[in-house]
C-alpha cells in the first residue's frame, strides 16, 4: 500500500508510473488538491484503475473565487466541493479491501490449548480459596486490625496446603506423562505465578 501527496500531478504522470512500478503495491492513495474533475478523468496510470476520486467541480485560481465575505475574498467555495458517491459506501469498500489484505498477510493463529480446560490450571477449590484470600488481604489492608490479619494468615496457610495437596502432584504427573517434557514444564511454569505468588 502506498500513500503519497504529489503537487502538480498533471506534469508528473510518468514519474508516478515509475514510482508505482518500483513499489509494486496493490493499493495506492494519491492526493493532489489542484486538479478538477475533468482533469482527473484524463489521467491514467499503468496497471492501476481509479477506484474513487474527490475533487472540485472547477479549478479556482489561488484558492479564491468571486464571492466575498465582508472586504476579504472567501478562501474556499464550499458549494463547489462534491463527493461523487456516498462517503459511507466508499469507506465500507475501502475498509473491506484493507481488511481482506490484512487477514491475508496476518492470518489468525490457532490457539494451542484452552487455559480454562487445562489440567495444569483448572482447580475450582484452589481458585475459590485464592479469591477468598485476596478478599481477606484487601479487608486487612483497609481495616488494619489484628482479627483481619489472623483471618488472612489462616486462609494463606489453607491455600498453601491446598496447593501442596492438589497442584504439585498433578503437575508432577502431567510433566512425567507428557511426551514433550520441556514444553510441559514451561506450561506449568506459565501458570505457577497464579498459585504461588501470595
PDB file of C-alpha atoms in Angstrom:
ATOM      1  CA  UNK A   1       0.000   0.000   0.000  1.00  0.00           C
ATOM      2  CA  UNK A   2       1.372   3.395  -0.972  1.00  0.00           C
ATOM      3  CA  UNK A   3       0.180   6.774   0.303  1.00  0.00           C
ATOM      4  CA  UNK A   4       1.642   9.853  -1.364  1.00  0.00           C
ATOM      5  CA  UNK A   5       0.833  13.527  -1.867  1.00  0.00           C
ATOM      6  CA  UNK A   6       2.050  14.930  -5.180  1.00  0.00           C
ATOM      7  CA  UNK A   7       1.939  18.573  -6.258  1.00  0.00           C
ATOM      8  CA  UNK A   8       1.260  19.301  -9.965  1.00  0.00           C
ATOM      9  CA  UNK A   9       0.294  15.711 -10.756  1.00  0.00           C
ATOM     10  CA  UNK A  10      -0.636  16.510 -14.370  1.00  0.00           C
ATOM     11  CA  UNK A  11       3.080  17.023 -15.170  1.00  0.00           C
ATOM     12  CA  UNK A  12       4.324  14.018 -13.187  1.00  0.00           C
ATOM     13  CA  UNK A  13       2.308  11.088 -14.560  1.00  0.00           C
ATOM     14  CA  UNK A  14       5.451   9.362 -15.887  1.00  0.00           C
ATOM     15  CA  UNK A  15       7.207   9.769 -12.535  1.00  0.00           C
ATOM     16  CA  UNK A  16       4.160   8.377 -10.704  1.00  0.00           C
ATOM     17  CA  UNK A  17       4.008   5.387 -13.077  1.00  0.00           C
ATOM     18  CA  UNK A  18       7.692   4.713 -12.400  1.00  0.00           C
ATOM     19  CA  UNK A  19       7.138   5.007  -8.627  1.00  0.00           C
ATOM     20  CA  UNK A  20       4.175   2.611  -8.758  1.00  0.00           C
ATOM     21  CA  UNK A  21       6.153   0.061 -10.764  1.00  0.00           C
ATOM     22  CA  UNK A  22       9.067   0.279  -8.305  1.00  0.00           C
ATOM     23  CA  UNK A  23       6.892  -0.027  -5.192  1.00  0.00           C
ATOM     24  CA  UNK A  24       4.834  -2.931  -6.606  1.00  0.00           C
ATOM     25  CA  UNK A  25       1.877  -2.273  -4.287  1.00  0.00           C
ATOM     26  CA  UNK A  26      -1.753  -3.383  -4.520  1.00  0.00           C
ATOM     27  CA  UNK A  27      -3.385  -0.123  -3.424  1.00  0.00           C
ATOM     28  CA  UNK A  28      -2.158   3.439  -3.988  1.00  0.00           C
ATOM     29  CA  UNK A  29      -3.609   6.590  -2.417  1.00  0.00           C
ATOM     30  CA  UNK A  30      -2.569   9.717  -4.291  1.00  0.00           C
ATOM     31  CA  UNK A  31      -3.730  13.168  -3.258  1.00  0.00           C
ATOM     32  CA  UNK A  32      -3.494  16.257  -5.406  1.00  0.00           C
ATOM     33  CA  UNK A  33      -5.740  19.173  -4.481  1.00  0.00           C
ATOM     34  CA  UNK A  34      -5.340  21.319  -7.611  1.00  0.00           C
ATOM     35  CA  UNK A  35      -6.940  19.065 -10.232  1.00  0.00           C
ATOM     36  CA  UNK A  36     -10.570  19.453 -11.258  1.00  0.00           C
ATOM     37  CA  UNK A  37     -12.916  16.562 -12.108  1.00  0.00           C
ATOM     38  CA  UNK A  38     -12.317  16.898 -15.882  1.00  0.00           C
ATOM     39  CA  UNK A  39      -8.541  16.905 -15.479  1.00  0.00           C
ATOM     40  CA  UNK A  40      -8.639  13.834 -13.240  1.00  0.00           C
ATOM     41  CA  UNK A  41     -10.554  11.823 -15.846  1.00  0.00           C
ATOM     42  CA  UNK A  42      -7.746  12.321 -18.395  1.00  0.00           C
ATOM     43  CA  UNK A  43      -5.044  10.907 -16.107  1.00  0.00           C
ATOM     44  CA  UNK A  44      -4.138   7.230 -16.499  1.00  0.00           C
ATOM     45  CA  UNK A  45      -1.699   5.094 -14.533  1.00  0.00           C
ATOM     46  CA  UNK A  46      -0.202   1.808 -15.692  1.00  0.00           C
ATOM     47  CA  UNK A  47      -1.842  -1.352 -14.272  1.00  0.00           C
ATOM     48  CA  UNK A  48      -3.988   0.720 -11.885  1.00  0.00           C
ATOM     49  CA  UNK A  49      -7.665   1.612 -12.005  1.00  0.00           C
ATOM     50  CA  UNK A  50      -9.026   4.700 -10.257  1.00  0.00           C
ATOM     51  CA  UNK A  51     -11.499   3.287  -7.745  1.00  0.00           C
ATOM     52  CA  UNK A  52     -12.789   6.609  -6.452  1.00  0.00           C
ATOM     53  CA  UNK A  53     -11.989  10.293  -6.685  1.00  0.00           C
ATOM     54  CA  UNK A  54     -12.924  13.508  -4.955  1.00  0.00           C
ATOM     55  CA  UNK A  55     -12.422  16.923  -6.466  1.00  0.00           C
ATOM     56  CA  UNK A  56     -13.826  20.378  -7.043  1.00  0.00           C
ATOM     57  CA  UNK A  57     -16.151  20.929  -9.971  1.00  0.00           C
ATOM     58  CA  UNK A  58     -13.894  23.676 -11.297  1.00  0.00           C
ATOM     59  CA  UNK A  59     -10.394  24.923 -10.663  1.00  0.00           C
ATOM     60  CA  UNK A  60     -10.211  28.264  -8.869  1.00  0.00           C
ATOM     61  CA  UNK A  61      -7.048  30.319  -9.081  1.00  0.00           C
ATOM     62  CA  UNK A  62      -5.153  30.880  -5.844  1.00  0.00           C
ATOM     63  CA  UNK A  63      -7.926  29.220  -3.831  1.00  0.00           C
ATOM     64  CA  UNK A  64     -10.225  32.226  -4.218  1.00  0.00           C
ATOM     65  CA  UNK A  65     -13.350  32.866  -6.215  1.00  0.00           C
ATOM     66  CA  UNK A  66     -15.511  35.877  -6.926  1.00  0.00           C
ATOM     67  CA  UNK A  67     -17.615  35.735  -3.766  1.00  0.00           C
ATOM     68  CA  UNK A  68     -16.533  37.853  -0.828  1.00  0.00           C
ATOM     69  CA  UNK A  69     -17.242  37.919   2.889  1.00  0.00           C
ATOM     70  CA  UNK A  70     -17.046  41.481   4.076  1.00  0.00           C
ATOM     71  CA  UNK A  71     -13.955  43.024   2.456  1.00  0.00           C
ATOM     72  CA  UNK A  72     -11.918  39.837   2.106  1.00  0.00           C
ATOM     73  CA  UNK A  73     -12.324  37.121  -0.539  1.00  0.00           C
ATOM     74  CA  UNK A  74     -13.669  33.736   0.535  1.00  0.00           C
ATOM     75  CA  UNK A  75     -10.793  31.245   0.572  1.00  0.00           C
ATOM     76  CA  UNK A  76     -12.777  28.126  -0.417  1.00  0.00           C
ATOM     77  CA  UNK A  77     -16.054  27.989  -2.273  1.00  0.00           C
ATOM     78  CA  UNK A  78     -17.742  25.205  -0.295  1.00  0.00           C
ATOM     79  CA  UNK A  79     -20.574  24.884  -2.814  1.00  0.00           C
ATOM     80  CA  UNK A  80     -18.101  23.714  -5.442  1.00  0.00           C
ATOM     81  CA  UNK A  81     -16.940  20.721  -3.349  1.00  0.00           C
ATOM     82  CA  UNK A  82     -18.638  17.472  -4.366  1.00  0.00           C
ATOM     83  CA  UNK A  83     -18.470  13.820  -3.467  1.00  0.00           C
ATOM     84  CA  UNK A  84     -19.353  11.613  -6.452  1.00  0.00           C
ATOM     85  CA  UNK A  85     -20.520   8.694  -4.266  1.00  0.00           C
ATOM     86  CA  UNK A  86     -21.809   8.437  -0.724  1.00  0.00           C
ATOM     87  CA  UNK A  87     -18.953   8.562   1.757  1.00  0.00           C
ATOM     88  CA  UNK A  88     -20.309   5.635   3.790  1.00  0.00           C
ATOM     89  CA  UNK A  89     -20.263   3.314   0.761  1.00  0.00           C
ATOM     90  CA  UNK A  90     -16.787   4.464  -0.241  1.00  0.00           C
ATOM     91  CA  UNK A  91     -15.471   3.886   3.270  1.00  0.00           C
ATOM     92  CA  UNK A  92     -17.074   0.434   3.561  1.00  0.00           C
ATOM     93  CA  UNK A  93     -15.481  -0.624   0.241  1.00  0.00           C
ATOM     94  CA  UNK A  94     -12.118   0.733   1.370  1.00  0.00           C
ATOM     95  CA  UNK A  95     -12.448  -0.956   4.778  1.00  0.00           C
ATOM     96  CA  UNK A  96     -13.333  -4.349   3.243  1.00  0.00           C
ATOM     97  CA  UNK A  97     -10.340  -4.184   0.890  1.00  0.00           C
ATOM     98  CA  UNK A  98      -7.900  -3.274   3.663  1.00  0.00           C
ATOM     99  CA  UNK A  99      -9.357  -5.944   5.971  1.00  0.00           C
ATOM    100  CA  UNK A 100      -9.036  -8.595   3.270  1.00  0.00           C
ATOM    101  CA  UNK A 101      -5.366  -7.726   2.685  1.00  0.00           C
ATOM    102  CA  UNK A 102      -4.679  -7.580   6.433  1.00  0.00           C
ATOM    103  CA  UNK A 103      -6.234 -11.018   7.054  1.00  0.00           C
ATOM    104  CA  UNK A 104      -4.230 -12.466   4.167  1.00  0.00           C
ATOM    105  CA  UNK A 105      -0.928 -11.045   5.408  1.00  0.00           C
ATOM    106  CA  UNK A 106      -1.529 -11.660   9.136  1.00  0.00           C
ATOM    107  CA  UNK A 107      -3.668 -14.807   9.477  1.00  0.00           C
ATOM    108  CA  UNK A 108      -5.172 -15.607  12.849  1.00  0.00           C
ATOM    109  CA  UNK A 109      -3.156 -18.166  14.790  1.00  0.00           C
ATOM    110  CA  UNK A 110      -4.886 -21.227  16.170  1.00  0.00           C
ATOM    111  CA  UNK A 111      -4.804 -21.417  19.966  1.00  0.00           C
ATOM    112  CA  UNK A 112      -2.897 -24.500  21.094  1.00  0.00           C
ATOM    113  CA  UNK A 113      -4.941 -25.201  24.219  1.00  0.00           C
ATOM    114  CA  UNK A 114      -7.760 -23.655  26.199  1.00  0.00           C
ATOM    115  CA  UNK A 115      -6.358 -22.380  29.531  1.00  0.00           C
ATOM    116  CA  UNK A 116      -9.733 -22.841  31.260  1.00  0.00           C
ATOM    117  CA  UNK A 117      -9.801 -26.554  30.357  1.00  0.00           C
ATOM    118  CA  UNK A 118      -6.109 -27.137  31.032  1.00  0.00           C
ATOM    119  CA  UNK A 119      -5.359 -29.729  33.720  1.00  0.00           C
ATOM    120  CA  UNK A 120      -2.373 -27.640  34.758  1.00  0.00           C
ATOM    121  CA  UNK A 121      -4.581 -24.767  35.867  1.00  0.00           C
ATOM    122  CA  UNK A 122      -8.206 -25.738  36.475  1.00  0.00           C
ATOM    123  CA  UNK A 123      -8.681 -26.310  40.238  1.00  0.00           C
ATOM    124  CA  UNK A 124     -12.050 -24.992  41.497  1.00  0.00           C
ATOM    125  CA  UNK A 125     -11.167 -25.420  45.202  1.00  0.00           C
ATOM    126  CA  UNK A 126      -7.892 -23.531  44.856  1.00  0.00           C
ATOM    127  CA  UNK A 127      -9.459 -20.817  42.706  1.00  0.00           C
ATOM    128  CA  UNK A 128     -12.170 -20.173  45.318  1.00  0.00           C
ATOM    129  CA  UNK A 129      -9.564 -20.150  48.124  1.00  0.00           C
ATOM    130  CA  UNK A 130      -7.472 -17.660  46.123  1.00  0.00           C
ATOM    131  CA  UNK A 131     -10.425 -15.276  45.726  1.00  0.00           C
ATOM    132  CA  UNK A 132     -11.194 -15.537  49.477  1.00  0.00           C
ATOM    133  CA  UNK A 133      -7.524 -14.923  50.259  1.00  0.00           C
ATOM    134  CA  UNK A 134      -7.480 -11.806  48.042  1.00  0.00           C
ATOM    135  CA  UNK A 135     -10.642 -10.502  49.735  1.00  0.00           C
ATOM    136  CA  UNK A 136      -9.168 -11.125  53.215  1.00  0.00           C
ATOM    137  CA  UNK A 137      -5.968  -9.332  52.205  1.00  0.00           C
ATOM    138  CA  UNK A 138      -7.941  -6.304  50.990  1.00  0.00           C
ATOM    139  CA  UNK A 139     -10.022  -6.198  54.203  1.00  0.00           C
ATOM    140  CA  UNK A 140      -6.872  -6.430  56.328  1.00  0.00           C
ATOM    141  CA  UNK A 141      -5.235  -3.574  54.332  1.00  0.00           C
ATOM    142  CA  UNK A 142      -8.305  -1.359  54.812  1.00  0.00           C
ATOM    143  CA  UNK A 143      -9.088  -2.099  58.470  1.00  0.00           C
ATOM    144  CA  UNK A 144      -5.519  -2.822  59.618  1.00  0.00           C
ATOM    145  CA  UNK A 145      -6.572  -4.709  62.758  1.00  0.00           C
ATOM    146  CA  UNK A 146      -5.463  -7.979  64.386  1.00  0.00           C
ATOM    147  CA  UNK A 147      -8.551 -10.203  63.711  1.00  0.00           C
ATOM    148  CA  UNK A 148      -8.349  -9.451  59.968  1.00  0.00           C
ATOM    149  CA  UNK A 149      -4.632 -10.271  59.975  1.00  0.00           C
ATOM    150  CA  UNK A 150      -5.308 -13.590  61.745  1.00  0.00           C
ATOM    151  CA  UNK A 151      -8.011 -14.458  59.169  1.00  0.00           C
ATOM    152  CA  UNK A 152      -5.635 -13.608  56.321  1.00  0.00           C
ATOM    153  CA  UNK A 153      -2.833 -15.788  57.765  1.00  0.00           C
ATOM    154  CA  UNK A 154      -5.245 -18.683  58.352  1.00  0.00           C
ATOM    155  CA  UNK A 155      -6.525 -18.538  54.753  1.00  0.00           C
ATOM    156  CA  UNK A 156      -2.965 -18.233  53.464  1.00  0.00           C
ATOM    157  CA  UNK A 157      -1.938 -21.446  55.258  1.00  0.00           C
ATOM    158  CA  UNK A 158      -5.034 -23.283  53.962  1.00  0.00           C
ATOM    159  CA  UNK A 159      -4.262 -22.037  50.461  1.00  0.00           C
ATOM    160  CA  UNK A 160      -0.639 -23.247  50.562  1.00  0.00           C
ATOM    161  CA  UNK A 161      -1.721 -26.646  51.938  1.00  0.00           C
ATOM    162  CA  UNK A 162      -4.297 -26.984  49.139  1.00  0.00           C
ATOM    163  CA  UNK A 163      -1.579 -26.251  46.575  1.00  0.00           C
ATOM    164  CA  UNK A 164       0.655 -28.929  48.136  1.00  0.00           C
ATOM    165  CA  UNK A 165      -2.192 -31.461  48.084  1.00  0.00           C
ATOM    166  CA  UNK A 166      -3.659 -30.800  44.630  1.00  0.00           C
ATOM    167  CA  UNK A 167      -1.474 -28.749  42.317  1.00  0.00           C
ATOM    168  CA  UNK A 168       2.039 -30.093  42.869  1.00  0.00           C
ATOM    169  CA  UNK A 169       1.239 -33.835  42.439  1.00  0.00           C
ATOM    170  CA  UNK A 170      -0.898 -33.116  39.372  1.00  0.00           C
ATOM    171  CA  UNK A 171       1.863 -31.009  37.839  1.00  0.00           C
ATOM    172  CA  UNK A 172       4.469 -33.726  38.504  1.00  0.00           C
ATOM    173  CA  UNK A 173       2.306 -36.415  36.877  1.00  0.00           C
ATOM    174  CA  UNK A 174       1.477 -34.049  33.984  1.00  0.00           C
ATOM    175  CA  UNK A 175       5.188 -33.490  33.281  1.00  0.00           C
ATOM    176  CA  UNK A 176       6.056 -37.189  33.712  1.00  0.00           C
ATOM    177  CA  UNK A 177       3.332 -38.359  31.281  1.00  0.00           C
ATOM    178  CA  UNK A 178       3.892 -35.654  28.657  1.00  0.00           C
ATOM    179  CA  UNK A 179       5.850 -36.583  25.524  1.00  0.00           C
ATOM    180  CA  UNK A 180       7.483 -33.140  25.267  1.00  0.00           C
ATOM    181  CA  UNK A 181       8.685 -32.617  28.830  1.00  0.00           C
ATOM    182  CA  UNK A 182      10.285 -29.237  28.153  1.00  0.00           C
ATOM    183  CA  UNK A 183       7.023 -27.820  26.822  1.00  0.00           C
ATOM    184  CA  UNK A 184       5.087 -29.334  29.740  1.00  0.00           C
ATOM    185  CA  UNK A 185       7.468 -27.703  32.231  1.00  0.00           C
ATOM    186  CA  UNK A 186       7.019 -24.308  30.574  1.00  0.00           C
ATOM    187  CA  UNK A 187       3.224 -24.683  30.603  1.00  0.00           C
ATOM    188  CA  UNK A 188       3.309 -25.480  34.316  1.00  0.00           C
ATOM    189  CA  UNK A 189       5.709 -22.569  34.903  1.00  0.00           C
ATOM    190  CA  UNK A 190       3.493 -20.195  32.916  1.00  0.00           C
ATOM    191  CA  UNK A 191       0.580 -20.599  35.322  1.00  0.00           C
ATOM    192  CA  UNK A 192       2.579 -21.202  38.515  1.00  0.00           C
ATOM    193  CA  UNK A 193       2.542 -17.499  39.391  1.00  0.00           C
ATOM    194  CA  UNK A 194      -1.223 -17.598  39.787  1.00  0.00           C
ATOM    195  CA  UNK A 195      -0.898 -20.043  42.679  1.00  0.00           C
ATOM    196  CA  UNK A 196       2.439 -19.405  44.335  1.00  0.00           C
ATOM    197  CA  UNK A 197       2.651 -15.581  44.371  1.00  0.00           C
ATOM    198  CA  UNK A 198       0.729 -14.888  47.576  1.00  0.00           C
TER     199      UNK A 198
END
